[in-house]
Amino acid sequence: MLSVTDLRKTYSSGEEALTGVSLDVTGSETVAMIGPSGAGKSTFIRCVNRLTEPSEGSVVLDGVEITDLSGESLREARRDIGMIFQEYNLVERLTVMENVLSGRLGYTSTWNAFRRNFADEDIERAYEVLDRVGLGGHENNRADELSGGQRQRVGIARAILQRPKILLVDEPTSSLDPETSRAVMDLLTEIAAEDDIPLLINIHEVDLAEKYANRIAGLREGSLVFEGTPAELDETAKGQIYRGEEIPAGAGPAGKVESDEPPETPSQASEIRRG
């Protein structure tokens, strides 16, 4: 379980990228984080694994406080956090297999990593993972020979090889055509369900978030302004997330006004219509 409490990020310029965001991700659920450009989505994900240092707040993964760690302790904690990047973050001149095996660097000595000397068990499992993501037979291709969708699959395979406790995914479909985007989202959510790994995805495409996520978190100007199911993400909620529109007083999580009045009975409804 990932539990983030009051996460804040203020840059040296004084810009507040995150203003106190709290969010839990549990089980094998898929949580999609949506919002306009500059809302803080990528900053949030990068603060979770300390690629960006948070200014304040708590990040706890399965009982381990990530924000308190440094050095070897932080390196060990990052083994449990799989990261899939928007721009793939592959070494272009290396083969698919070498890029995938880099997911085991956290378990390998510096000398063995330099020599790219990995355990037989890791190599065998890398072949299995490549088959799983649809790249069987491509292990010896260089990364720069692949299409965008194939590169994203290499990034997914690398993250899976870590055996992570959570997968963080930053804009996985931003450079892909609609069909490839759906295939990548199918793959990610299938892996999360089959391996019982929670999935936190920063994504621009609202329709994909609604289709694939169990829960949606909406960010605007560094603040969490919506959290609910895809069914609750109605036009009122979207207006709040993307245009800063006010939610009516007494509204529920999807912007629907809640009333203390009991629901009308069928007979009452009939009387009203007759009147």
PDB file of C-alpha atoms in Angstrom:
ATOM      1  CA  MET A   1       0.000   0.000   0.000  1.00  0.00           C
ATOM      2  CA  LEU A   2       1.174   3.508  -0.867  1.00  0.00           C
ATOM      3  CA  SER A   3       0.078   6.243   1.478  1.00  0.00           C
ATOM      4  CA  VAL A   4       0.974   9.852   0.641  1.00  0.00           C
ATOM      5  CA  THR A   5       0.095  12.525   3.194  1.00  0.00           C
ATOM      6  CA  ASP A   6       0.244  16.314   2.756  1.00  0.00           C
ATOM      7  CA  LEU A   7       2.877  16.179   0.012  1.00  0.00           C
ATOM      8  CA  ARG A   8       4.280  19.590  -0.841  1.00  0.00           C
ATOM      9  CA  LYS A   9       6.875  20.779  -3.336  1.00  0.00           C
ATOM     10  CA  THR A  10       8.107  24.369  -3.481  1.00  0.00           C
ATOM     11  CA  TYR A  11      10.930  25.247  -5.862  1.00  0.00           C
ATOM     12  CA  SER A  12      13.696  27.727  -5.083  1.00  0.00           C
ATOM     13  CA  SER A  13      11.875  30.268  -7.270  1.00  0.00           C
ATOM     14  CA  GLY A  14       8.973  30.145  -4.818  1.00  0.00           C
ATOM     15  CA  GLU A  15       6.714  28.290  -7.230  1.00  0.00           C
ATOM     16  CA  GLU A  16       4.420  25.815  -5.440  1.00  0.00           C
ATOM     17  CA  ALA A  17       4.097  22.689  -7.567  1.00  0.00           C
ATOM     18  CA  LEU A  18       2.262  20.703  -4.874  1.00  0.00           C
ATOM     19  CA  THR A  19       0.323  22.355  -2.065  1.00  0.00           C
ATOM     20  CA  GLY A  20      -0.464  19.456   0.254  1.00  0.00           C
ATOM     21  CA  VAL A  21      -1.697  16.410  -1.664  1.00  0.00           C
ATOM     22  CA  SER A  22      -2.809  13.247   0.143  1.00  0.00           C
ATOM     23  CA  LEU A  23      -3.591  10.025  -1.703  1.00  0.00           C
ATOM     24  CA  ASP A  24      -3.656   6.278  -0.970  1.00  0.00           C
ATOM     25  CA  VAL A  25      -3.158   3.530  -3.560  1.00  0.00           C
ATOM     26  CA  THR A  26      -3.925  -0.003  -2.414  1.00  0.00           C
ATOM     27  CA  GLY A  27      -4.300  -3.595  -3.569  1.00  0.00           C
ATOM     28  CA  SER A  28      -4.142  -4.106  -7.314  1.00  0.00           C
ATOM     29  CA  GLU A  29      -6.194  -1.024  -8.147  1.00  0.00           C
ATOM     30  CA  THR A  30      -5.396   1.380 -10.958  1.00  0.00           C
ATOM     31  CA  VAL A  31      -5.479   5.041  -9.956  1.00  0.00           C
ATOM     32  CA  ALA A  32      -5.338   7.612 -12.757  1.00  0.00           C
ATOM     33  CA  MET A  33      -4.128  11.120 -11.972  1.00  0.00           C
ATOM     34  CA  ILE A  34      -5.542  13.694 -14.378  1.00  0.00           C
ATOM     35  CA  GLY A  35      -5.419  17.465 -14.698  1.00  0.00           C
ATOM     36  CA  PRO A  36      -4.258  20.278 -16.972  1.00  0.00           C
ATOM     37  CA  SER A  37      -0.612  20.771 -17.903  1.00  0.00           C
ATOM     38  CA  GLY A  38       1.305  22.213 -14.961  1.00  0.00           C
ATOM     39  CA  ALA A  39      -1.130  20.824 -12.389  1.00  0.00           C
ATOM     40  CA  GLY A  40       1.645  18.893 -10.601  1.00  0.00           C
ATOM     41  CA  LYS A  41       0.921  15.352 -11.804  1.00  0.00           C
ATOM     42  CA  SER A  42       4.460  14.454 -12.884  1.00  0.00           C
ATOM     43  CA  THR A  43       5.909  16.238  -9.850  1.00  0.00           C
ATOM     44  CA  PHE A  44       3.714  14.126  -7.568  1.00  0.00           C
ATOM     45  CA  ILE A  45       4.860  10.842  -9.107  1.00  0.00           C
ATOM     46  CA  ARG A  46       8.523  11.892  -9.106  1.00  0.00           C
ATOM     47  CA  CYS A  47       8.302  12.962  -5.446  1.00  0.00           C
ATOM     48  CA  VAL A  48       6.962   9.528  -4.496  1.00  0.00           C
ATOM     49  CA  ASN A  49      10.171   7.802  -5.620  1.00  0.00           C
ATOM     50  CA  ARG A  50      12.393  10.773  -4.714  1.00  0.00           C
ATOM     51  CA  LEU A  51      13.487  11.569  -8.265  1.00  0.00           C
ATOM     52  CA  THR A  52      12.254  14.991  -7.179  1.00  0.00           C
ATOM     53  CA  GLU A  53      12.775  15.868  -3.529  1.00  0.00           C
ATOM     54  CA  PRO A  54       9.530  16.821  -1.772  1.00  0.00           C
ATOM     55  CA  SER A  55       9.606  19.917   0.428  1.00  0.00           C
ATOM     56  CA  GLU A  56       7.230  18.492   3.029  1.00  0.00           C
ATOM     57  CA  GLY A  57       4.962  15.542   3.587  1.00  0.00           C
ATOM     58  CA  SER A  58       5.057  11.800   4.075  1.00  0.00           C
ATOM     59  CA  VAL A  59       5.393   8.966   1.539  1.00  0.00           C
ATOM     60  CA  VAL A  60       4.944   5.496   3.037  1.00  0.00           C
ATOM     61  CA  LEU A  61       5.152   2.264   1.018  1.00  0.00           C
ATOM     62  CA  ASP A  62       4.221  -0.900   2.912  1.00  0.00           C
ATOM     63  CA  GLY A  63       5.180   0.691   6.209  1.00  0.00           C
ATOM     64  CA  VAL A  64       8.483   2.214   5.037  1.00  0.00           C
ATOM     65  CA  GLU A  65       8.744   6.017   5.196  1.00  0.00           C
ATOM     66  CA  ILE A  66      10.436   6.843   1.881  1.00  0.00           C
ATOM     67  CA  THR A  67      11.060  10.511   2.666  1.00  0.00           C
ATOM     68  CA  ASP A  68      13.313   9.626   5.626  1.00  0.00           C
ATOM     69  CA  LEU A  69      15.709   7.467   3.600  1.00  0.00           C
ATOM     70  CA  SER A  70      19.069   8.228   2.018  1.00  0.00           C
ATOM     71  CA  GLY A  71      22.043   6.375   0.551  1.00  0.00           C
ATOM     72  CA  GLU A  72      21.821   2.598   0.493  1.00  0.00           C
ATOM     73  CA  SER A  73      18.471   2.589   2.322  1.00  0.00           C
ATOM     74  CA  LEU A  74      16.906   4.730  -0.404  1.00  0.00           C
ATOM     75  CA  ARG A  75      18.478   2.558  -3.105  1.00  0.00           C
ATOM     76  CA  GLU A  76      16.925  -0.540  -1.518  1.00  0.00           C
ATOM     77  CA  ALA A  77      13.504   1.126  -1.190  1.00  0.00           C
ATOM     78  CA  ARG A  78      13.534   2.081  -4.860  1.00  0.00           C
ATOM     79  CA  ARG A  79      13.716  -1.601  -5.751  1.00  0.00           C
ATOM     80  CA  ASP A  80      10.071  -1.763  -4.697  1.00  0.00           C
ATOM     81  CA  ILE A  81       8.985   1.144  -6.912  1.00  0.00           C
ATOM     82  CA  GLY A  82       8.738   0.431 -10.627  1.00  0.00           C
ATOM     83  CA  MET A  83       8.875   3.570 -12.782  1.00  0.00           C
ATOM     84  CA  ILE A  84       7.669   3.803 -16.381  1.00  0.00           C
ATOM     85  CA  PHE A  85       8.656   7.068 -18.038  1.00  0.00           C
ATOM     86  CA  GLN A  86       6.938   9.262 -20.613  1.00  0.00           C
ATOM     87  CA  GLU A  87      10.028   9.363 -22.849  1.00  0.00           C
ATOM     88  CA  TYR A  88      10.816   5.670 -22.204  1.00  0.00           C
ATOM     89  CA  ASN A  89      14.231   6.450 -20.557  1.00  0.00           C
ATOM     90  CA  LEU A  90      15.997   3.706 -22.526  1.00  0.00           C
ATOM     91  CA  VAL A  91      19.669   3.550 -23.484  1.00  0.00           C
ATOM     92  CA  GLU A  92      19.272   3.761 -27.250  1.00  0.00           C
ATOM     93  CA  ARG A  93      22.523   2.003 -28.199  1.00  0.00           C
ATOM     94  CA  LEU A  94      21.848  -1.000 -25.951  1.00  0.00           C
ATOM     95  CA  THR A  95      19.745  -4.001 -26.885  1.00  0.00           C
ATOM     96  CA  VAL A  96      16.215  -4.643 -25.692  1.00  0.00           C
ATOM     97  CA  MET A  97      17.515  -7.347 -23.345  1.00  0.00           C
ATOM     98  CA  GLU A  98      20.187  -5.068 -21.852  1.00  0.00           C
ATOM     99  CA  ASN A  99      17.622  -2.347 -21.232  1.00  0.00           C
ATOM    100  CA  VAL A 100      15.206  -4.780 -19.590  1.00  0.00           C
ATOM    101  CA  LEU A 101      17.925  -6.251 -17.379  1.00  0.00           C
ATOM    102  CA  SER A 102      18.695  -2.772 -16.076  1.00  0.00           C
ATOM    103  CA  GLY A 103      15.600  -3.331 -13.944  1.00  0.00           C
ATOM    104  CA  ARG A 104      17.797  -5.566 -11.775  1.00  0.00           C
ATOM    105  CA  LEU A 105      20.539  -2.976 -11.211  1.00  0.00           C
ATOM    106  CA  GLY A 106      19.259  -2.346  -7.696  1.00  0.00           C
ATOM    107  CA  TYR A 107      20.094  -5.973  -6.859  1.00  0.00           C
ATOM    108  CA  THR A 108      23.485  -6.077  -8.602  1.00  0.00           C
ATOM    109  CA  SER A 109      26.900  -4.937  -7.452  1.00  0.00           C
ATOM    110  CA  THR A 110      28.421  -1.891  -9.127  1.00  0.00           C
ATOM    111  CA  TRP A 111      31.137  -4.028 -10.732  1.00  0.00           C
ATOM    112  CA  ASN A 112      28.688  -6.567 -12.160  1.00  0.00           C
ATOM    113  CA  ALA A 113      26.413  -3.773 -13.346  1.00  0.00           C
ATOM    114  CA  PHE A 114      29.334  -2.107 -15.140  1.00  0.00           C
ATOM    115  CA  ARG A 115      30.189  -5.387 -16.855  1.00  0.00           C
ATOM    116  CA  ARG A 116      26.478  -6.088 -17.481  1.00  0.00           C
ATOM    117  CA  ASN A 117      26.964  -9.387 -15.711  1.00  0.00           C
ATOM    118  CA  PHE A 118      23.533 -10.538 -14.515  1.00  0.00           C
ATOM    119  CA  ALA A 119      22.417 -13.710 -12.778  1.00  0.00           C
ATOM    120  CA  ASP A 120      21.143 -16.562 -14.966  1.00  0.00           C
ATOM    121  CA  GLU A 121      17.839 -16.410 -13.100  1.00  0.00           C
ATOM    122  CA  ASP A 122      17.414 -12.743 -14.033  1.00  0.00           C
ATOM    123  CA  ILE A 123      18.190 -13.438 -17.690  1.00  0.00           C
ATOM    124  CA  GLU A 124      15.727 -16.325 -17.834  1.00  0.00           C
ATOM    125  CA  ARG A 125      12.985 -14.222 -16.274  1.00  0.00           C
ATOM    126  CA  ALA A 126      13.761 -11.332 -18.644  1.00  0.00           C
ATOM    127  CA  TYR A 127      12.963 -13.632 -21.577  1.00  0.00           C
ATOM    128  CA  GLU A 128       9.678 -14.568 -19.915  1.00  0.00           C
ATOM    129  CA  VAL A 129       8.773 -10.929 -19.316  1.00  0.00           C
ATOM    130  CA  LEU A 130       9.590  -9.988 -22.917  1.00  0.00           C
ATOM    131  CA  ASP A 131       7.218 -12.704 -24.114  1.00  0.00           C
ATOM    132  CA  ARG A 132       4.600 -11.399 -21.731  1.00  0.00           C
ATOM    133  CA  VAL A 133       4.747  -7.834 -23.110  1.00  0.00           C
ATOM    134  CA  GLY A 134       4.760  -9.025 -26.715  1.00  0.00           C
ATOM    135  CA  LEU A 135       8.450  -8.515 -27.484  1.00  0.00           C
ATOM    136  CA  GLY A 136       9.598 -12.114 -27.684  1.00  0.00           C
ATOM    137  CA  GLY A 137      12.228 -12.383 -30.429  1.00  0.00           C
ATOM    138  CA  HIS A 138      13.236  -8.702 -30.139  1.00  0.00           C
ATOM    139  CA  GLU A 139      15.765  -9.184 -27.334  1.00  0.00           C
ATOM    140  CA  ASN A 140      18.771  -8.495 -29.570  1.00  0.00           C
ATOM    141  CA  ASN A 141      17.331  -5.443 -31.322  1.00  0.00           C
ATOM    142  CA  ARG A 142      18.792  -2.094 -30.351  1.00  0.00           C
ATOM    143  CA  ALA A 143      16.370   0.208 -28.588  1.00  0.00           C
ATOM    144  CA  ASP A 144      16.699   2.843 -31.309  1.00  0.00           C
ATOM    145  CA  GLU A 145      15.349   0.353 -33.867  1.00  0.00           C
ATOM    146  CA  LEU A 146      11.966   0.100 -32.136  1.00  0.00           C
ATOM    147  CA  SER A 147       8.674   1.909 -32.607  1.00  0.00           C
ATOM    148  CA  GLY A 148       7.254   4.108 -29.852  1.00  0.00           C
ATOM    149  CA  GLY A 149       4.856   1.405 -28.708  1.00  0.00           C
ATOM    150  CA  GLN A 150       7.639  -1.169 -28.594  1.00  0.00           C
ATOM    151  CA  ARG A 151       9.867   1.185 -26.596  1.00  0.00           C
ATOM    152  CA  GLN A 152       7.093   1.684 -24.080  1.00  0.00           C
ATOM    153  CA  ARG A 153       6.772  -2.092 -23.757  1.00  0.00           C
ATOM    154  CA  VAL A 154      10.522  -2.326 -23.059  1.00  0.00           C
ATOM    155  CA  GLY A 155      10.037   0.209 -20.261  1.00  0.00           C
ATOM    156  CA  ILE A 156       7.155  -1.844 -18.869  1.00  0.00           C
ATOM    157  CA  ALA A 157       9.209  -5.053 -19.026  1.00  0.00           C
ATOM    158  CA  ARG A 158      12.105  -3.358 -17.222  1.00  0.00           C
ATOM    159  CA  ALA A 159       9.801  -2.205 -14.428  1.00  0.00           C
ATOM    160  CA  ILE A 160       8.203  -5.662 -14.070  1.00  0.00           C
ATOM    161  CA  LEU A 161      11.636  -7.275 -13.774  1.00  0.00           C
ATOM    162  CA  GLN A 162      12.205  -5.285 -10.583  1.00  0.00           C
ATOM    163  CA  ARG A 163       9.351  -7.226  -8.924  1.00  0.00           C
ATOM    164  CA  PRO A 164       7.988  -3.921  -7.577  1.00  0.00           C
ATOM    165  CA  LYS A 165       5.370  -3.337  -4.926  1.00  0.00           C
ATOM    166  CA  ILE A 166       3.891  -0.471  -6.960  1.00  0.00           C
ATOM    167  CA  LEU A 167       4.145   0.799 -10.528  1.00  0.00           C
ATOM    168  CA  LEU A 168       4.364   4.551 -11.148  1.00  0.00           C
ATOM    169  CA  VAL A 169       3.608   5.503 -14.733  1.00  0.00           C
ATOM    170  CA  ASP A 170       4.229   8.991 -16.145  1.00  0.00           C
ATOM    171  CA  GLU A 171       2.242   9.799 -19.311  1.00  0.00           C
ATOM    172  CA  PRO A 172       2.555   6.334 -20.914  1.00  0.00           C
ATOM    173  CA  THR A 173       0.465   7.207 -23.984  1.00  0.00           C
ATOM    174  CA  SER A 174       1.444  10.809 -24.764  1.00  0.00           C
ATOM    175  CA  SER A 175       3.569   9.897 -27.803  1.00  0.00           C
ATOM    176  CA  LEU A 176       1.427   7.035 -29.077  1.00  0.00           C
ATOM    177  CA  ASP A 177      -1.437   6.740 -31.543  1.00  0.00           C
ATOM    178  CA  PRO A 178      -4.894   5.854 -30.131  1.00  0.00           C
ATOM    179  CA  GLU A 179      -4.728   2.145 -30.980  1.00  0.00           C
ATOM    180  CA  THR A 180      -1.259   1.701 -29.480  1.00  0.00           C
ATOM    181  CA  SER A 181      -2.317   3.745 -26.438  1.00  0.00           C
ATOM    182  CA  ARG A 182      -5.177   1.347 -25.746  1.00  0.00           C
ATOM    183  CA  ALA A 183      -2.875  -1.661 -26.191  1.00  0.00           C
ATOM    184  CA  VAL A 184      -0.384  -0.203 -23.690  1.00  0.00           C
ATOM    185  CA  MET A 185      -3.154   0.540 -21.184  1.00  0.00           C
ATOM    186  CA  ASP A 186      -4.541  -2.972 -21.627  1.00  0.00           C
ATOM    187  CA  LEU A 187      -1.102  -4.373 -20.872  1.00  0.00           C
ATOM    188  CA  LEU A 188      -0.501  -2.188 -17.813  1.00  0.00           C
ATOM    189  CA  THR A 189      -3.847  -2.921 -16.190  1.00  0.00           C
ATOM    190  CA  GLU A 190      -3.609  -6.645 -16.946  1.00  0.00           C
ATOM    191  CA  ILE A 191      -0.202  -6.783 -15.251  1.00  0.00           C
ATOM    192  CA  ALA A 192      -1.499  -4.860 -12.233  1.00  0.00           C
ATOM    193  CA  ALA A 193      -4.411  -7.283 -11.838  1.00  0.00           C
ATOM    194  CA  GLU A 194      -2.448 -10.487 -12.488  1.00  0.00           C
ATOM    195  CA  ASP A 195       0.565  -9.585 -10.319  1.00  0.00           C
ATOM    196  CA  ASP A 196      -1.481  -7.827  -7.613  1.00  0.00           C
ATOM    197  CA  ILE A 197       0.502  -4.604  -8.083  1.00  0.00           C
ATOM    198  CA  PRO A 198      -1.163  -1.214  -7.538  1.00  0.00           C
ATOM    199  CA  LEU A 199      -0.806   1.166 -10.455  1.00  0.00           C
ATOM    200  CA  LEU A 200      -0.591   4.970 -10.263  1.00  0.00           C
ATOM    201  CA  ILE A 201      -0.771   6.582 -13.708  1.00  0.00           C
ATOM    202  CA  ASN A 202      -0.364  10.235 -14.644  1.00  0.00           C
ATOM    203  CA  ILE A 203      -2.344  10.582 -17.866  1.00  0.00           C
ATOM    204  CA  HIS A 204      -3.714  13.374 -20.070  1.00  0.00           C
ATOM    205  CA  GLU A 205      -6.339  11.358 -21.937  1.00  0.00           C
ATOM    206  CA  VAL A 206      -9.454  11.553 -19.773  1.00  0.00           C
ATOM    207  CA  ASP A 207     -11.263   8.916 -21.840  1.00  0.00           C
ATOM    208  CA  LEU A 208      -8.504   6.384 -21.116  1.00  0.00           C
ATOM    209  CA  ALA A 209      -8.588   7.262 -17.423  1.00  0.00           C
ATOM    210  CA  GLU A 210     -12.342   6.674 -17.351  1.00  0.00           C
ATOM    211  CA  LYS A 211     -12.039   3.361 -19.195  1.00  0.00           C
ATOM    212  CA  TYR A 212      -9.125   1.794 -17.317  1.00  0.00           C
ATOM    213  CA  ALA A 213      -8.941   3.281 -13.813  1.00  0.00           C
ATOM    214  CA  ASN A 214     -10.713   2.061 -10.703  1.00  0.00           C
ATOM    215  CA  ARG A 215     -10.300   5.508  -9.171  1.00  0.00           C
ATOM    216  CA  ILE A 216      -9.449   8.951 -10.521  1.00  0.00           C
ATOM    217  CA  ALA A 217      -7.564  11.760  -8.765  1.00  0.00           C
ATOM    218  CA  GLY A 218      -7.869  15.239 -10.265  1.00  0.00           C
ATOM    219  CA  LEU A 219      -5.159  17.831  -9.699  1.00  0.00           C
ATOM    220  CA  ARG A 220      -5.349  21.540 -10.365  1.00  0.00           C
ATOM    221  CA  GLU A 221      -2.615  24.059  -9.497  1.00  0.00           C
ATOM    222  CA  GLY A 222      -0.906  21.569  -7.204  1.00  0.00           C
ATOM    223  CA  SER A 223      -4.018  20.666  -5.203  1.00  0.00           C
ATOM    224  CA  LEU A 224      -6.191  17.558  -5.204  1.00  0.00           C
ATOM    225  CA  VAL A 225      -9.622  18.891  -6.228  1.00  0.00           C
ATOM    226  CA  PHE A 226     -11.344  15.613  -7.107  1.00  0.00           C
ATOM    227  CA  GLU A 227     -11.123  11.982  -6.030  1.00  0.00           C
ATOM    228  CA  GLY A 228     -13.690   9.402  -7.031  1.00  0.00           C
ATOM    229  CA  THR A 229     -14.724   6.649  -9.392  1.00  0.00           C
ATOM    230  CA  PRO A 230     -14.919   7.117 -13.173  1.00  0.00           C
ATOM    231  CA  ALA A 231     -18.713   7.226 -12.839  1.00  0.00           C
ATOM    232  CA  GLU A 232     -18.403  10.218 -10.496  1.00  0.00           C
ATOM    233  CA  LEU A 233     -16.226  12.143 -12.943  1.00  0.00           C
ATOM    234  CA  ASP A 234     -19.100  14.079 -14.454  1.00  0.00           C
ATOM    235  CA  GLU A 235     -18.985  17.376 -16.355  1.00  0.00           C
ATOM    236  CA  THR A 236     -19.134  19.370 -13.136  1.00  0.00           C
ATOM    237  CA  ALA A 237     -16.067  17.600 -11.776  1.00  0.00           C
ATOM    238  CA  LYS A 238     -14.224  18.029 -15.080  1.00  0.00           C
ATOM    239  CA  GLY A 239     -15.053  21.729 -15.003  1.00  0.00           C
ATOM    240  CA  GLN A 240     -13.537  21.992 -11.538  1.00  0.00           C
ATOM    241  CA  ILE A 241     -10.371  20.120 -12.573  1.00  0.00           C
ATOM    242  CA  TYR A 242      -9.727  21.732 -15.947  1.00  0.00           C
ATOM    243  CA  ARG A 243     -11.374  25.151 -15.699  1.00  0.00           C
ATOM    244  CA  GLY A 244     -11.342  25.876 -11.983  1.00  0.00           C
ATOM    245  CA  GLU A 245     -15.111  26.099 -11.786  1.00  0.00           C
ATOM    246  CA  GLU A 246     -16.689  26.151  -8.347  1.00  0.00           C
ATOM    247  CA  ILE A 247     -18.592  23.108  -7.076  1.00  0.00           C
ATOM    248  CA  PRO A 248     -22.075  24.040  -5.792  1.00  0.00           C
ATOM    249  CA  ALA A 249     -22.440  24.179  -2.014  1.00  0.00           C
ATOM    250  CA  GLY A 250     -23.480  20.809  -0.598  1.00  0.00           C
ATOM    251  CA  ALA A 251     -22.279  18.909  -3.651  1.00  0.00           C
ATOM    252  CA  GLY A 252     -20.934  15.381  -3.396  1.00  0.00           C
ATOM    253  CA  PRO A 253     -17.676  14.110  -4.836  1.00  0.00           C
ATOM    254  CA  ALA A 254     -18.922  14.424  -8.402  1.00  0.00           C
ATOM    255  CA  GLY A 255     -20.421  17.856  -7.935  1.00  0.00           C
ATOM    256  CA  LYS A 256     -23.960  16.574  -7.382  1.00  0.00           C
ATOM    257  CA  VAL A 257     -25.895  18.541  -4.803  1.00  0.00           C
ATOM    258  CA  GLU A 258     -26.750  16.399  -1.823  1.00  0.00           C
ATOM    259  CA  SER A 259     -30.002  16.980   0.039  1.00  0.00           C
ATOM    260  CA  ASP A 260     -31.054  16.144   3.573  1.00  0.00           C
ATOM    261  CA  GLU A 261     -34.626  15.660   2.340  1.00  0.00           C
ATOM    262  CA  PRO A 262     -35.810  12.036   2.066  1.00  0.00           C
ATOM    263  CA  PRO A 263     -36.447  10.779  -1.464  1.00  0.00           C
ATOM    264  CA  GLU A 264     -39.972  11.209  -2.686  1.00  0.00           C
ATOM    265  CA  THR A 265     -42.218   8.182  -2.795  1.00  0.00           C
ATOM    266  CA  PRO A 266     -43.847   7.036  -6.056  1.00  0.00           C
ATOM    267  CA  SER A 267     -47.186   8.419  -4.873  1.00  0.00           C
ATOM    268  CA  GLN A 268     -45.660  11.813  -4.080  1.00  0.00           C
ATOM    269  CA  ALA A 269     -44.020  11.923  -7.493  1.00  0.00           C
ATOM    270  CA  SER A 270     -47.349  11.066  -9.100  1.00  0.00           C
ATOM    271  CA  GLU A 271     -49.122  13.863  -7.192  1.00  0.00           C
ATOM    272  CA  ILE A 272     -46.535  16.367  -8.289  1.00  0.00           C
ATOM    273  CA  ARG A 273     -46.920  15.378 -11.924  1.00  0.00           C
ATOM    274  CA  ARG A 274     -50.722  15.596 -11.719  1.00  0.00           C
ATOM    275  CA  GLY A 275     -50.456  19.038 -10.164  1.00  0.00           C
TER     276      GLY A 275
END
